Amino acid sequence: MEYITLNNGVKMPIVGTGTNTYGKVNNDYNGALTNEIPELESALELGYRSIDAAIMYRNEHLVGRVLAESTVPREELFITTKVPASEEYVSSKDATRAAIDNSLKNFQTDYLDLFLIHFPIENKEHLKNTWEVFEEYYEAGKLKAIGVSNFEKHHLDELKEFAKVKPAVNQIQINLKQPNKELLAICKEEGITPVAWGPMKAEDHQKEVLNEIGKAYNKTGAQVLLRYQIERGVVVIPKSHNPDNQRANLDLFDFELTTADVEKIENL
Ligand SMILES: NC(=O)c1ccc[n+]([C@@H]2O[C@H](COP(=O)([O-])OP(=O)(O)OC[C@H]3O[C@@H](n4cnc5c(N)ncnc54)[C@H](OP(=O)(O)O)[C@@H]3O)[C@@H](O)[C@H]2O)c1
């Protein structure tokens, strides 16, 4: 595994696993919970150590239970979770404190590696209060890094007006359908690590080119796509219910794309 160093010195695995459909009937985001997550067990066995969770996914307690019951030591895990932007969680400082405390309980741990605001909070006072609570828990060592998700430039600018701790991460959609180039460049300029959600999304004609590129490296198109992102410093959190795909998504560290192939991908 390779790591990226966040702007506060914390090291984050450059590949992690998503969890938004784990432990749900028919692997459906809105499905009822099944109470078990064999996909997460297989991810841990295969070597995933970075786990992307969220309160909105409703399965934090299940994900937390699998992690707590696994033989992987806590210090090897990198647990990310996110507070929703809705009133219930951000309308007062105590509501945000209760959300963080509950996430700590769900993961059966006394610290989380990364805590994010899941979506922009449009009410400025609520945003400020939420970030101040994040900073409070960060200073107390209960959150090792704090960041945001789905923040556009103007949201980042708003946060900058009062933030004492700069966001370490902005988790945004980055894939070949939504390259999000401008925001990606802004994050890099600001020293905020971009994390790509939905990294596997690509049009069929793009997949064909990726598969073609992969032949020279004995890799699949999906692996080429992930390799492209990590080579340019984008953390990826692909999610799979299939152990073969989970394995493939970690098998990215024994090849390097040529400049010509990178150009081909950028022109897709
Ligand atoms: N911050 C946010 O607002 C936000 C929004 C969306 C998602 N997320 C996070 O990002 C994670 C990833 O995003 P996502 O789950 O939407 O999409 P994704 O990871 O881009 O794509 C998942 C799909 O790709 C397939 N796949 C995975 N690896 C593959 C491979 N090697 N070859 C072929 N197909 C492969 C999976 O099918 P199989 O199961 O069959 O492999 C699944 O259908 C989520 O789980 C969640 O944790 C965050």
Coordinates of C-alpha atoms and ligand atoms in Angstrom, one line a residue:
M1 CA 0.0 0.0 0.0
E2 CA 1.1 3.5 -0.7
Y3 CA 0.2 6.5 1.5
I4 CA -0.5 10.1 0.9
T5 CA 0.5 12.6 3.6
L6 CA -2.3 15.0 4.5
N7 CA -1.6 18.7 5.2
N8 CA -1.4 17.9 9.0
G9 CA 1.1 15.1 8.6
V10 CA -1.4 12.3 8.9
K11 CA -0.8 9.5 6.5
M12 CA -3.8 8.1 4.5
P13 CA -3.8 5.0 2.4
I14 CA -4.1 6.0 -1.2
V15 CA -6.6 3.2 -1.9
G16 CA -9.5 2.4 0.4
T17 CA -12.9 0.8 0.1
G18 CA -16.3 2.5 0.0
T19 CA -19.1 1.0 2.1
N20 CA -22.3 2.8 1.0
T21 CA -24.2 -0.3 -0.1
Y22 CA -22.5 -2.8 2.3
G23 CA -24.7 -4.8 4.6
K24 CA -27.9 -3.9 2.6
V25 CA -30.5 -6.1 0.9
N26 CA -29.7 -6.4 -2.8
N27 CA -26.6 -4.2 -2.3
D28 CA -29.1 -1.4 -2.7
Y29 CA -28.2 2.0 -1.1
N30 CA -31.7 2.4 0.2
G31 CA -32.2 -1.3 1.1
A32 CA -32.9 -2.6 4.5
L33 CA -29.8 -3.6 6.6
T34 CA -28.9 -7.3 6.5
N35 CA -26.9 -7.2 9.7
E36 CA -23.7 -8.7 8.2
I37 CA -21.0 -7.5 5.8
P38 CA -19.1 -10.3 4.1
E39 CA -17.7 -7.8 1.6
L40 CA -16.0 -5.9 4.4
E41 CA -14.5 -9.0 5.9
S42 CA -13.1 -10.0 2.5
A43 CA -11.8 -6.4 2.0
L44 CA -9.9 -6.6 5.3
E45 CA -8.6 -10.1 4.4
L46 CA -7.3 -8.8 1.0
G47 CA -5.5 -6.0 2.7
Y48 CA -7.8 -2.9 2.7
R49 CA -7.1 -0.7 5.7
S50 CA -8.9 2.5 4.7
I51 CA -12.6 2.3 5.1
D52 CA -14.9 5.1 3.9
A53 CA -18.1 5.2 5.9
A54 CA -20.9 7.8 6.6
I55 CA -23.7 8.3 9.1
M56 CA -26.0 8.7 6.1
Y57 CA -25.2 5.1 5.0
R58 CA -27.1 3.8 8.1
N59 CA -24.6 0.9 8.5
E60 CA -21.8 2.6 10.6
H61 CA -22.6 0.3 13.5
L62 CA -22.3 -2.8 11.3
V63 CA -19.1 -1.6 9.6
G64 CA -17.8 -0.7 13.1
R65 CA -18.6 -4.2 14.4
V66 CA -16.8 -5.9 11.6
L67 CA -13.7 -3.7 12.1
A68 CA -13.8 -4.2 15.9
E69 CA -14.1 -8.0 15.6
S70 CA -11.4 -8.3 13.0
T71 CA -7.8 -9.2 13.9
V72 CA -6.5 -6.1 12.3
P73 CA -5.1 -3.8 15.0
R74 CA -6.9 -0.4 15.3
E75 CA -3.7 1.5 14.5
E76 CA -3.5 -0.2 11.1
L77 CA -7.0 1.0 10.2
F78 CA -7.8 4.4 8.7
I79 CA -11.5 5.0 9.4
T80 CA -13.3 7.9 7.6
T81 CA -16.9 8.8 8.4
K82 CA -19.1 11.8 7.7
V83 CA -21.7 14.0 9.4
P84 CA -24.8 14.7 7.2
A85 CA -25.5 18.4 6.5
S86 CA -29.0 18.2 7.8
E87 CA -30.5 20.2 10.7
E88 CA -30.6 17.1 13.0
Y89 CA -26.8 17.0 13.0
V90 CA -25.7 20.6 12.5
S91 CA -28.3 22.9 14.0
S92 CA -26.4 23.2 17.3
K93 CA -22.9 22.4 18.6
D94 CA -24.4 19.8 20.9
A95 CA -26.1 18.0 18.0
T96 CA -22.7 17.8 16.2
R97 CA -21.0 16.6 19.3
A98 CA -23.6 13.9 19.8
A99 CA -23.1 12.8 16.2
I100 CA -19.3 12.5 16.6
D101 CA -19.7 10.7 20.0
N102 CA -22.2 8.3 18.4
S103 CA -19.8 7.5 15.5
L104 CA -17.0 6.9 18.0
K105 CA -19.4 4.4 19.7
N106 CA -20.4 2.8 16.4
F107 CA -16.7 2.2 15.6
Q108 CA -16.0 1.1 19.2
T109 CA -12.9 3.3 19.2
D110 CA -11.7 6.4 21.0
Y111 CA -10.6 8.2 17.8
L112 CA -11.5 8.4 14.1
D113 CA -8.8 9.0 11.4
L114 CA -10.9 11.4 9.3
F115 CA -14.2 13.1 9.9
L116 CA -15.9 15.0 7.1
I117 CA -18.9 17.3 6.5
H118 CA -20.8 15.1 4.0
F119 CA -22.3 18.0 2.0
P120 CA -22.0 21.7 2.1
I121 CA -23.9 23.4 5.0
E122 CA -25.6 26.4 3.4
N123 CA -26.4 28.1 6.7
K124 CA -23.2 30.0 7.6
E125 CA -23.7 29.9 11.3
H126 CA -24.3 26.2 11.3
L127 CA -21.2 25.7 9.1
K128 CA -19.1 27.7 11.6
N129 CA -20.5 25.9 14.6
T130 CA -20.0 22.5 13.0
W131 CA -16.4 23.2 12.0
E132 CA -15.7 24.6 15.5
V133 CA -16.9 21.3 17.0
F134 CA -14.7 19.4 14.5
E135 CA -11.7 21.6 15.6
E136 CA -12.6 20.9 19.3
Y137 CA -12.5 17.1 18.7
Y138 CA -9.4 17.5 16.5
E139 CA -7.5 19.4 19.3
A140 CA -8.6 16.7 21.8
G141 CA -7.1 14.0 19.5
K142 CA -10.5 12.3 18.9
L143 CA -10.4 13.2 15.2
K144 CA -6.9 12.8 13.7
A145 CA -7.9 14.8 10.6
I146 CA -11.0 16.8 9.6
G147 CA -12.3 17.7 6.2
V148 CA -15.2 18.2 3.9
S149 CA -17.0 16.5 1.0
N150 CA -18.8 17.8 -2.1
F151 CA -17.5 21.3 -1.3
E152 CA -17.2 23.7 -4.4
K153 CA -14.7 26.5 -4.4
H154 CA -17.1 29.0 -2.8
H155 CA -17.8 26.6 0.0
L156 CA -14.1 26.2 0.6
D157 CA -13.7 30.0 0.6
E158 CA -16.5 30.4 3.1
L159 CA -14.9 27.9 5.4
K160 CA -11.5 29.7 5.1
E161 CA -13.0 32.8 6.6
F162 CA -13.1 31.3 10.1
A163 CA -11.3 27.9 10.0
K164 CA -8.4 27.6 12.4
V165 CA -7.7 24.1 11.1
K166 CA -7.6 23.8 7.3
P167 CA -9.6 20.9 5.9
A168 CA -7.3 18.0 5.2
V169 CA -9.5 16.5 2.5
N170 CA -12.2 17.3 0.1
Q171 CA -14.0 14.1 -1.0
I172 CA -15.6 14.8 -4.4
Q173 CA -16.8 12.9 -7.4
I174 CA -13.9 12.4 -9.7
N175 CA -14.1 10.0 -12.6
L176 CA -14.0 10.0 -16.4
K177 CA -17.7 11.1 -16.6
Q178 CA -17.1 13.9 -14.1
P179 CA -13.4 14.8 -14.2
N180 CA -14.0 17.9 -11.9
K181 CA -10.7 19.3 -13.2
E182 CA -11.1 22.9 -11.9
L183 CA -12.0 21.9 -8.4
L184 CA -9.3 19.3 -8.3
A185 CA -6.7 22.0 -9.3
I186 CA -8.1 24.3 -6.5
C187 CA -7.8 21.5 -3.9
K188 CA -4.2 20.9 -4.9
E189 CA -3.4 24.6 -4.8
E190 CA -4.9 24.9 -1.3
G191 CA -3.1 21.8 0.0
I192 CA -6.3 19.9 0.4
T193 CA -6.1 16.2 -0.6
P194 CA -8.7 15.2 -3.2
V195 CA -10.5 11.9 -2.5
A196 CA -12.4 10.5 -5.4
W197 CA -15.8 9.1 -4.8
G198 CA -17.5 7.1 -7.6
P199 CA -14.0 6.5 -9.1
M200 CA -15.1 3.6 -11.3
K201 CA -17.7 5.5 -13.4
A202 CA -16.9 5.7 -17.1
E203 CA -18.7 5.6 -20.4
D204 CA -18.6 2.4 -22.5
H205 CA -16.3 3.9 -25.1
Q206 CA -14.0 5.2 -22.4
K207 CA -13.9 1.7 -20.8
E208 CA -12.9 0.2 -24.2
V209 CA -9.9 2.5 -24.4
L210 CA -8.9 1.8 -20.8
N211 CA -9.0 -2.0 -21.5
E212 CA -6.9 -1.5 -24.6
I213 CA -4.3 0.5 -22.6
G214 CA -4.3 -2.2 -19.9
K215 CA -3.2 -4.9 -22.2
A216 CA 0.4 -3.7 -22.4
Y217 CA 0.6 -3.8 -18.5
N218 CA -1.5 -7.0 -18.2
K219 CA -4.1 -5.0 -16.2
T220 CA -7.8 -4.4 -16.6
G221 CA -9.2 -1.1 -17.7
A222 CA -10.5 -0.6 -14.1
Q223 CA -7.0 -0.9 -12.8
V224 CA -5.7 1.5 -15.4
L225 CA -8.3 4.0 -14.3
L226 CA -7.5 3.7 -10.6
R227 CA -3.7 3.8 -11.3
Y228 CA -4.2 7.0 -13.3
Q229 CA -5.9 8.7 -10.3
I230 CA -3.3 7.6 -7.7
E231 CA -0.4 8.6 -10.0
R232 CA -1.7 12.2 -9.9
G233 CA -2.2 12.2 -6.1
V234 CA -5.9 11.5 -6.0
V235 CA -7.0 9.1 -3.2
V236 CA -9.5 6.5 -4.5
I237 CA -12.2 4.6 -2.5
P238 CA -13.6 2.1 -5.0
K239 CA -16.4 -0.1 -3.7
S240 CA -17.0 -3.6 -4.8
H241 CA -19.2 -6.5 -3.7
N242 CA -17.0 -8.9 -5.7
P243 CA -13.8 -10.2 -4.1
D244 CA -12.1 -10.5 -7.5
N245 CA -12.7 -6.9 -8.2
Q246 CA -11.7 -5.9 -4.6
R247 CA -8.4 -7.8 -5.2
A248 CA -7.8 -6.1 -8.5
N249 CA -8.5 -2.7 -7.1
L250 CA -5.6 -3.1 -4.7
D251 CA -3.3 -4.5 -7.2
L252 CA -2.1 -1.2 -8.6
F253 CA 1.4 -0.8 -7.3
D254 CA 3.5 -2.8 -9.8
F255 CA 3.1 -0.7 -12.9
E256 CA 3.4 2.9 -14.0
L257 CA 1.5 4.5 -16.9
T258 CA 3.6 5.9 -19.7
T259 CA 3.2 9.6 -20.5
A260 CA 1.5 8.7 -23.8
D261 CA -1.1 6.6 -22.0
V262 CA -1.8 9.3 -19.4
E263 CA -2.4 11.7 -22.3
K264 CA -4.8 9.2 -23.9
I265 CA -6.7 9.0 -20.7
E266 CA -6.8 12.7 -20.3
N267 CA -8.2 13.1 -23.8
L268 CA -11.1 10.6 -23.2
Ligands
LIG1 N1 -19.0 11.8 -0.4 C1 -20.1 11.4 -1.1 O1 -21.0 12.2 -1.3 C2 -20.1 10.1 -1.8 C3 -21.0 9.8 -2.8 C4 -20.9 8.5 -3.4 C5 -20.0 7.6 -2.9 N2 -19.2 7.9 -1.9 C6 -18.2 6.9 -1.3 O2 -17.4 6.4 -2.4 C7 -17.5 5.0 -2.5 C8 -17.3 4.6 -4.0 O3 -18.3 5.1 -4.8 P1 -19.5 4.3 -5.4 O4 -19.7 3.1 -4.6 O5 -20.6 5.2 -5.7 O6 -18.9 3.9 -6.9 P2 -17.6 3.2 -7.5 O7 -16.7 2.7 -6.5 O8 -17.1 4.1 -8.5 O9 -18.3 2.0 -8.3 C9 -18.8 0.9 -7.8 C10 -19.2 -0.1 -8.9 O10 -18.0 -0.4 -9.6 C11 -17.9 -1.8 -9.8 N3 -16.5 -2.2 -9.7 C12 -15.7 -2.0 -8.7 N4 -14.5 -2.5 -8.9 C13 -14.5 -3.0 -10.2 C14 -13.6 -3.6 -11.1 N5 -12.3 -3.8 -10.7 N6 -14.0 -4.0 -12.3 C15 -15.2 -3.8 -12.7 N7 -16.2 -3.2 -11.9 C16 -15.8 -2.8 -10.7 C17 -18.8 -2.4 -8.7 O11 -19.3 -3.6 -9.1 P3 -19.0 -5.0 -8.3 O12 -19.6 -4.8 -6.9 O13 -19.7 -6.0 -9.1 O14 -17.5 -5.1 -8.3 C18 -19.8 -1.3 -8.4 O15 -20.9 -1.6 -9.3 C19 -18.8 4.7 -1.9 O16 -19.0 3.3 -1.5 C20 -18.9 5.6 -0.7 O17 -18.1 5.1 0.4 C21 -19.2 9.1 -1.3

